[in-house]
CSV table of C-alpha atoms and ligand atoms in Angstrom, one decimal:
chain,number,residue,atom,x,y,z
R,1,MET,CA,-18.9,7.6,-34.5
R,2,SER,CA,-20.0,4.1,-33.4
R,3,LYS,CA,-17.8,2.3,-30.9
R,4,LYS,CA,-17.1,-0.6,-33.3
R,5,GLN,CA,-15.3,1.7,-35.7
R,6,ILE,CA,-12.9,3.0,-33.0
R,7,ASP,CA,-9.3,1.8,-33.1
R,8,PHE,CA,-8.5,2.3,-29.4
R,9,GLU,CA,-4.9,1.4,-29.8
R,10,ASN,CA,-4.4,4.1,-32.5
R,11,VAL,CA,-6.3,6.7,-30.4
R,12,LEU,CA,-4.1,6.1,-27.4
R,13,LYS,CA,-0.9,6.1,-29.4
R,14,HIS,CA,-1.8,9.4,-31.0
R,15,ILE,CA,-2.7,11.0,-27.6
R,16,TYR,CA,0.5,9.7,-26.1
R,17,SER,CA,2.8,10.9,-28.9
R,18,GLU,CA,1.1,14.3,-28.9
R,19,LEU,CA,1.3,14.9,-25.2
R,20,ASN,CA,4.6,13.3,-24.5
R,21,LYS,CA,6.2,16.2,-26.3
R,22,GLU,CA,4.9,18.6,-23.6
R,23,VAL,CA,7.6,20.5,-21.7
R,24,HIS,CA,5.2,22.0,-19.1
R,25,ARG,CA,4.0,19.1,-17.1
R,26,GLY,CA,3.1,20.9,-13.8
R,27,GLN,CA,4.6,20.4,-10.4
R,28,VAL,CA,5.2,17.1,-8.6
R,29,ALA,CA,3.5,17.2,-5.1
R,30,SER,CA,6.1,18.0,-2.5
R,31,TYR,CA,4.1,18.2,0.7
R,32,ILE,CA,4.6,14.5,1.0
R,33,PRO,CA,8.4,14.4,0.5
R,34,GLU,CA,8.5,10.8,-0.8
R,35,LEU,CA,6.3,11.8,-3.8
R,36,GLU,CA,8.9,14.4,-4.8
R,37,ASN,CA,11.3,11.6,-5.7
R,38,VAL,CA,9.2,10.5,-8.6
R,39,ASN,CA,10.5,11.3,-12.1
R,40,PRO,CA,8.1,13.9,-13.6
R,41,ARG,CA,8.7,12.5,-17.1
R,42,HIS,CA,6.5,9.4,-16.4
R,43,PHE,CA,3.4,9.3,-18.5
R,44,GLY,CA,1.1,6.3,-19.0
R,45,ILE,CA,-2.5,5.5,-20.0
R,46,HIS,CA,-4.5,2.3,-19.8
R,47,LEU,CA,-7.9,1.7,-21.3
R,48,ARG,CA,-10.1,-1.2,-20.4
R,49,PRO,CA,-13.2,-1.4,-22.6
R,50,ILE,CA,-16.0,-3.7,-21.3
R,51,ASP,CA,-16.2,-5.7,-24.5
R,52,ASP,CA,-12.9,-5.2,-26.2
R,53,SER,CA,-9.2,-5.9,-25.5
R,54,PRO,CA,-7.4,-3.6,-23.0
R,55,VAL,CA,-4.8,-1.2,-24.4
R,56,GLY,CA,-1.9,0.6,-22.7
R,57,VAL,CA,0.6,3.2,-23.8
R,58,GLY,CA,3.7,4.6,-22.1
R,59,ASP,CA,4.4,3.8,-18.4
R,60,PHE,CA,1.1,2.0,-17.9
R,61,CYS,CA,2.8,-0.9,-16.0
R,62,THR,CA,4.7,1.3,-13.6
R,63,PRO,CA,3.2,1.5,-10.1
R,64,PHE,CA,2.7,4.9,-8.4
R,65,SER,CA,1.1,6.3,-5.3
R,66,ILE,CA,-2.6,6.4,-5.9
R,67,GLN,CA,-3.2,8.7,-2.9
R,68,SER,CA,-6.8,10.1,-2.9
R,69,ILE,CA,-7.9,7.6,-5.6
R,70,SER,CA,-8.0,5.2,-2.6
R,71,LYS,CA,-10.9,7.2,-1.2
R,72,VAL,CA,-13.2,5.6,-3.7
R,73,LEU,CA,-12.1,2.1,-2.7
R,74,SER,CA,-12.5,2.9,1.0
R,75,LEU,CA,-16.0,4.2,0.4
R,76,ALA,CA,-16.8,1.2,-1.7
R,77,TYR,CA,-15.7,-1.1,1.2
R,78,ALA,CA,-17.7,1.0,3.8
R,79,LEU,CA,-20.8,0.8,1.6
R,80,LYS,CA,-20.4,-2.9,1.2
R,81,LEU,CA,-20.1,-3.4,5.0
R,82,LEU,CA,-22.4,-0.7,6.4
R,83,GLY,CA,-24.8,0.2,3.6
R,84,ALA,CA,-26.6,3.5,3.7
R,85,ASP,CA,-25.6,4.1,7.4
R,86,VAL,CA,-22.4,5.6,5.8
R,87,TRP,CA,-24.5,8.7,4.9
R,88,LYS,CA,-25.4,9.5,8.5
R,89,ARG,CA,-21.8,10.7,9.0
R,90,VAL,CA,-20.7,12.1,5.7
R,91,GLY,CA,-22.4,14.2,3.0
R,92,VAL,CA,-22.6,13.9,-0.8
R,93,ASP,CA,-22.1,17.5,-1.9
R,94,PRO,CA,-19.2,19.0,-3.8
R,95,THR,CA,-17.2,21.8,-2.3
R,96,HIS,CA,-15.5,24.8,-3.8
R,97,GLU,CA,-12.7,24.7,-1.3
R,98,PRO,CA,-9.5,22.7,-1.5
R,99,PHE,CA,-9.6,19.1,-0.4
R,100,ASN,CA,-7.7,19.7,2.9
R,101,PHE,CA,-9.5,22.7,4.2
R,102,LEU,CA,-10.4,22.5,7.9
R,103,SER,CA,-13.5,24.5,7.4
R,104,LEU,CA,-15.1,21.5,5.8
R,105,THR,CA,-15.7,20.0,9.1
R,106,GLU,CA,-16.6,23.1,11.0
R,107,LYS,CA,-19.3,24.2,8.6
R,108,GLY,CA,-21.2,21.0,8.7
R,109,ASN,CA,-21.0,20.5,12.5
R,110,GLY,CA,-18.6,17.7,12.0
R,111,ILE,CA,-20.3,16.2,8.9
R,112,PRO,CA,-17.8,16.6,6.0
R,113,ASN,CA,-19.2,17.7,2.7
R,114,ASN,CA,-18.4,14.4,0.9
R,115,PRO,CA,-16.3,11.3,1.3
R,116,PHE,CA,-13.5,12.5,-1.1
R,117,VAL,CA,-12.3,15.5,0.9
R,118,ASN,CA,-9.7,14.5,3.5
R,119,ALA,CA,-12.1,15.0,6.4
R,120,GLY,CA,-14.8,12.8,4.7
R,121,ALA,CA,-12.3,10.1,4.0
R,122,MET,CA,-11.1,10.2,7.6
R,123,VAL,CA,-14.7,9.6,8.8
R,124,VAL,CA,-15.0,6.7,6.3
R,125,SER,CA,-11.6,5.3,7.7
R,126,ASP,CA,-13.0,5.6,11.2
R,127,MET,CA,-16.1,3.6,10.3
R,128,LEU,CA,-13.9,0.9,8.7
R,129,TYR,CA,-11.5,0.9,11.6
R,130,SER,CA,-14.4,0.3,14.0
R,131,HIS,CA,-15.8,-2.5,11.9
R,132,LEU,CA,-12.7,-4.4,10.9
R,133,GLU,CA,-10.7,-6.7,13.2
R,134,TYR,CA,-7.5,-6.2,11.2
R,135,PRO,CA,-8.0,-3.0,9.3
R,136,GLU,CA,-4.7,-2.9,7.5
R,137,ARG,CA,-4.8,-6.5,6.3
R,138,GLU,CA,-8.6,-6.6,5.6
R,139,PHE,CA,-8.6,-3.4,3.5
R,140,LEU,CA,-5.7,-4.7,1.4
R,141,ASN,CA,-7.5,-8.0,0.9
R,142,PHE,CA,-10.6,-6.2,-0.2
R,143,VAL,CA,-8.6,-4.2,-2.8
R,144,ARG,CA,-6.8,-7.3,-4.0
R,145,ASN,CA,-10.0,-9.2,-4.4
R,146,LEU,CA,-11.8,-6.4,-6.1
R,147,SER,CA,-8.9,-6.1,-8.6
R,148,ASN,CA,-8.3,-9.8,-8.8
R,149,ASP,CA,-4.6,-9.0,-8.3
R,150,SER,CA,-2.7,-10.2,-5.2
R,151,SER,CA,0.4,-8.2,-6.1
R,152,ILE,CA,-1.2,-4.8,-5.1
R,153,ASP,CA,0.4,-3.5,-1.9
R,154,TYR,CA,0.9,-0.4,0.3
R,155,ASN,CA,4.1,1.6,-0.1
R,156,LYS,CA,5.4,1.9,3.4
R,157,LYS,CA,7.9,4.6,2.4
R,158,VAL,CA,5.1,6.9,1.2
R,159,TYR,CA,3.1,6.0,4.3
R,160,THR,CA,6.0,7.0,6.7
R,161,SER,CA,6.7,10.1,4.7
R,162,GLU,CA,3.1,11.4,4.8
R,163,LYS,CA,2.7,10.4,8.5
R,164,ALA,CA,5.8,12.4,9.5
R,165,ASN,CA,4.5,15.5,7.7
R,166,GLY,CA,0.7,15.2,8.2
R,167,HIS,CA,0.2,18.2,10.5
R,168,ARG,CA,-2.8,19.6,8.6
R,169,ASN,CA,-4.4,16.2,8.4
R,170,HIS,CA,-3.8,15.9,12.1
R,171,ALA,CA,-5.6,19.1,12.7
R,172,THR,CA,-8.5,17.9,10.5
R,173,ALA,CA,-8.8,14.7,12.4
R,174,SER,CA,-8.6,16.4,15.8
R,175,LEU,CA,-11.4,18.8,14.7
R,176,LEU,CA,-13.6,15.9,13.7
R,177,LYS,CA,-12.9,14.3,17.0
R,178,SER,CA,-13.9,17.4,18.9
R,179,LEU,CA,-17.1,17.5,16.9
R,180,ASN,CA,-17.9,13.9,17.8
R,181,ASN,CA,-17.5,12.4,14.3
R,182,LEU,CA,-14.6,10.1,15.1
R,183,ASP,CA,-15.1,7.1,17.3
R,184,ASN,CA,-11.5,6.0,17.4
R,185,ASP,CA,-8.3,7.7,18.4
R,186,VAL,CA,-7.0,10.4,16.1
R,187,GLU,CA,-3.7,8.6,15.7
R,188,GLN,CA,-5.2,5.3,14.9
R,189,VAL,CA,-7.6,6.7,12.3
R,190,LEU,CA,-4.8,8.8,10.6
R,191,ASP,CA,-2.5,5.8,10.5
R,192,PHE,CA,-5.1,3.8,8.7
R,193,TYR,CA,-6.0,6.7,6.4
R,194,TYR,CA,-2.3,7.2,5.4
R,195,LEU,CA,-2.0,3.5,4.7
R,196,GLN,CA,-4.9,3.6,2.3
R,197,CYS,CA,-3.4,6.7,0.6
R,198,SER,CA,-0.1,4.9,0.2
R,199,LEU,CA,-1.6,2.1,-2.0
R,200,SER,CA,0.6,1.7,-5.0
R,201,MET,CA,-0.8,0.7,-8.4
R,202,SER,CA,0.0,1.0,-12.1
R,203,CYS,CA,-2.6,2.4,-14.6
R,204,GLU,CA,-3.2,-1.2,-15.6
R,205,GLN,CA,-4.0,-2.2,-12.1
R,206,LEU,CA,-6.1,0.8,-11.5
R,207,SER,CA,-8.3,0.1,-14.5
R,208,LYS,CA,-8.7,-3.5,-13.2
R,209,SER,CA,-9.6,-2.3,-9.7
R,210,PHE,CA,-12.2,0.1,-11.0
R,211,TYR,CA,-13.8,-2.3,-13.4
R,212,PHE,CA,-16.7,-2.9,-10.9
R,213,LEU,CA,-17.8,0.7,-11.4
R,214,MET,CA,-18.4,0.3,-15.1
R,215,ASN,CA,-19.9,-3.2,-14.7
R,216,GLY,CA,-22.8,-2.6,-12.3
R,217,GLY,CA,-20.9,-3.7,-9.2
R,218,LYS,CA,-19.2,-6.9,-10.6
R,219,ASN,CA,-15.5,-7.0,-10.8
R,220,ILE,CA,-13.3,-8.2,-13.6
R,221,VAL,CA,-14.0,-11.9,-12.8
R,222,ASP,CA,-17.7,-11.3,-12.4
R,223,HIS,CA,-17.8,-11.4,-8.7
R,224,GLU,CA,-20.4,-9.0,-7.3
R,225,PHE,CA,-19.1,-6.5,-4.8
R,226,LEU,CA,-21.8,-3.8,-4.7
R,227,SER,CA,-25.3,-3.5,-6.0
R,228,PRO,CA,-26.2,-1.5,-9.2
R,229,SER,CA,-27.9,1.1,-6.9
R,230,GLN,CA,-24.7,1.5,-4.8
R,231,ILE,CA,-22.7,1.8,-8.1
R,232,LYS,CA,-25.1,4.6,-9.3
R,233,ARG,CA,-24.3,6.5,-6.1
R,234,LEU,CA,-20.5,5.9,-6.2
R,235,ASN,CA,-20.3,7.1,-9.9
R,236,ALA,CA,-22.5,10.1,-9.0
R,237,ILE,CA,-20.1,11.1,-6.2
R,238,MET,CA,-17.1,10.7,-8.5
R,239,LEU,CA,-18.7,12.9,-11.1
R,240,THR,CA,-19.7,15.7,-8.5
R,241,CYS,CA,-16.8,15.4,-6.0
R,242,GLY,CA,-14.0,13.4,-7.6
R,243,PHE,CA,-11.8,16.3,-8.8
R,244,TYR,CA,-11.3,18.5,-5.7
R,245,ASN,CA,-12.4,22.1,-6.5
R,246,ASP,CA,-12.2,21.5,-10.2
R,247,VAL,CA,-15.1,19.1,-10.8
R,248,GLY,CA,-16.9,21.6,-13.0
R,249,GLY,CA,-13.8,22.0,-15.2
R,250,PHE,CA,-13.3,18.3,-15.4
R,251,ALA,CA,-17.0,17.5,-16.3
R,252,PHE,CA,-16.8,20.3,-18.9
R,253,ASN,CA,-13.5,19.2,-20.5
R,254,VAL,CA,-13.7,15.4,-20.1
R,255,GLY,CA,-17.3,14.4,-19.1
R,256,LEU,CA,-16.8,11.3,-17.0
R,257,PRO,CA,-17.1,10.3,-13.4
R,258,ALA,CA,-13.5,10.2,-12.2
R,259,LYS,CA,-11.1,10.5,-9.2
R,260,SER,CA,-7.7,12.0,-9.0
R,261,GLY,CA,-4.8,11.8,-6.5
R,262,VAL,CA,-1.8,14.0,-5.8
R,263,GLY,CA,0.4,11.2,-7.0
R,264,GLY,CA,-0.7,12.3,-10.5
R,265,GLY,CA,-3.1,9.4,-11.2
R,266,ILE,CA,-6.6,9.7,-12.6
R,267,ILE,CA,-9.2,6.9,-13.0
R,268,ALA,CA,-12.3,7.7,-15.0
R,269,VAL,CA,-15.3,5.5,-15.7
R,270,HIS,CA,-17.9,5.4,-18.5
R,271,PRO,CA,-20.6,3.1,-16.9
R,272,GLY,CA,-21.3,0.1,-19.2
R,273,LYS,CA,-18.5,1.0,-21.6
R,274,TYR,CA,-15.0,1.4,-20.3
R,275,CYS,CA,-12.7,2.6,-17.6
R,276,ILE,CA,-9.5,4.5,-18.3
R,277,ALA,CA,-6.5,5.3,-16.1
R,278,ALA,CA,-3.9,8.0,-16.8
R,279,TRP,CA,-0.8,8.9,-14.8
R,280,SER,CA,1.7,11.8,-15.0
R,281,PRO,CA,3.1,13.1,-11.7
R,282,GLY,CA,3.1,16.8,-12.5
R,283,LEU,CA,0.0,18.6,-11.1
R,284,ASN,CA,-1.8,21.8,-12.0
R,285,GLU,CA,-2.6,24.5,-9.4
R,286,LYS,CA,-5.6,22.5,-8.2
R,287,GLY,CA,-3.7,19.4,-7.5
R,288,ASN,CA,-4.7,17.3,-10.6
R,289,SER,CA,-2.4,15.7,-13.1
R,290,LEU,CA,-1.8,18.2,-15.9
R,291,LEU,CA,-1.1,15.7,-18.7
R,292,GLY,CA,-3.6,13.2,-17.3
R,293,ILE,CA,-6.5,15.7,-17.7
R,294,LYS,CA,-5.3,16.6,-21.2
R,295,ALA,CA,-5.1,12.9,-22.2
R,296,LEU,CA,-8.6,12.2,-21.0
R,297,GLU,CA,-10.0,15.3,-22.7
R,298,MET,CA,-8.4,14.2,-26.0
R,299,PHE,CA,-9.8,10.7,-25.5
R,300,THR,CA,-13.4,11.7,-25.0
R,301,THR,CA,-13.2,14.3,-27.7
R,302,GLU,CA,-11.7,12.0,-30.3
R,303,THR,CA,-13.8,9.0,-29.5
R,304,GLU,CA,-17.0,10.9,-28.6
R,305,LEU,CA,-17.3,8.6,-25.6
R,306,SER,CA,-18.1,10.9,-22.7
R,307,ILE,CA,-21.3,10.4,-20.7
R,308,PHE,CA,-22.8,13.6,-22.1
L,401,LIG,N1,-2.8,11.5,1.4
L,401,LIG,C1,-3.1,12.8,0.8
L,401,LIG,C2,-3.5,13.8,1.8
L,401,LIG,O1,-4.1,13.5,2.8
L,401,LIG,C3,-4.2,12.6,-0.3
L,401,LIG,C4,-4.3,13.8,-1.1
L,401,LIG,C5,-4.9,13.6,-2.5
L,401,LIG,O2,-4.4,12.7,-3.2
L,401,LIG,O3,-5.8,14.4,-2.8
L,401,LIG,O4,-3.2,15.0,1.7
């Protein structure tokens, strides 16, 4: 099927009407109490083709907590500011353990497996925290510039809720500190990490923010943020580490570089072609949006537009 023949609007409408009938939508994350207040019936998809009009269905304009999806944005910012030095303190390999396992830091002598497990994202946060004069404001500005959308913001309720219940993350950061891979105070790094995770975006804003990953490093208004070589690496890490301990399953079923978050969001990228965001708050047992995965699997199957 050639791309020109695809009616994206019809494809998305079909996927939405099929999946919106689903009764079993997984479990909304409860370990961050504020996330439990989200209505599990929400479901939205937004597609942004590189050379065609964007299309959205369902709740694609409703903002939600992007959680770990922010880890890609933090890494992008760190790569922009520090270049390849980032890789001295964090690895690029997938893990078969859940994203918040403490052993990730112990095994590698303080070098986390990759920047998308919590330990790795904390190390990236630490690098940014050292480098930025006003980390909270500068990170938000980076995201707003990248997406060309000044309305994107943190959700302070989610931030406070996670901070009050972040005992496991506290243990992870303390372990990193004891293994000499955090330069700043544990509390400062965690605060900044929770803020990043609390970023709130709709599917439409997500697909805008991740445009640079399908466009060789240039954002939606053609401003260059990263080089094509850096984009190659970011997309590779999304493909191999973006789905917790289910990257194999996601590559097999969907076949795109992607990142998920426990808020139920997923962003997926087909370099040079499109990016697509899906959101449904119910998660499967591995912490990924149940309906979101099904939607993306249907999309790449029906359009034959996976990277494989
Ligand atoms: N802020 C969450 C945590 O640290 C992010 C988890 C996720 O979305 O994977 O547990």
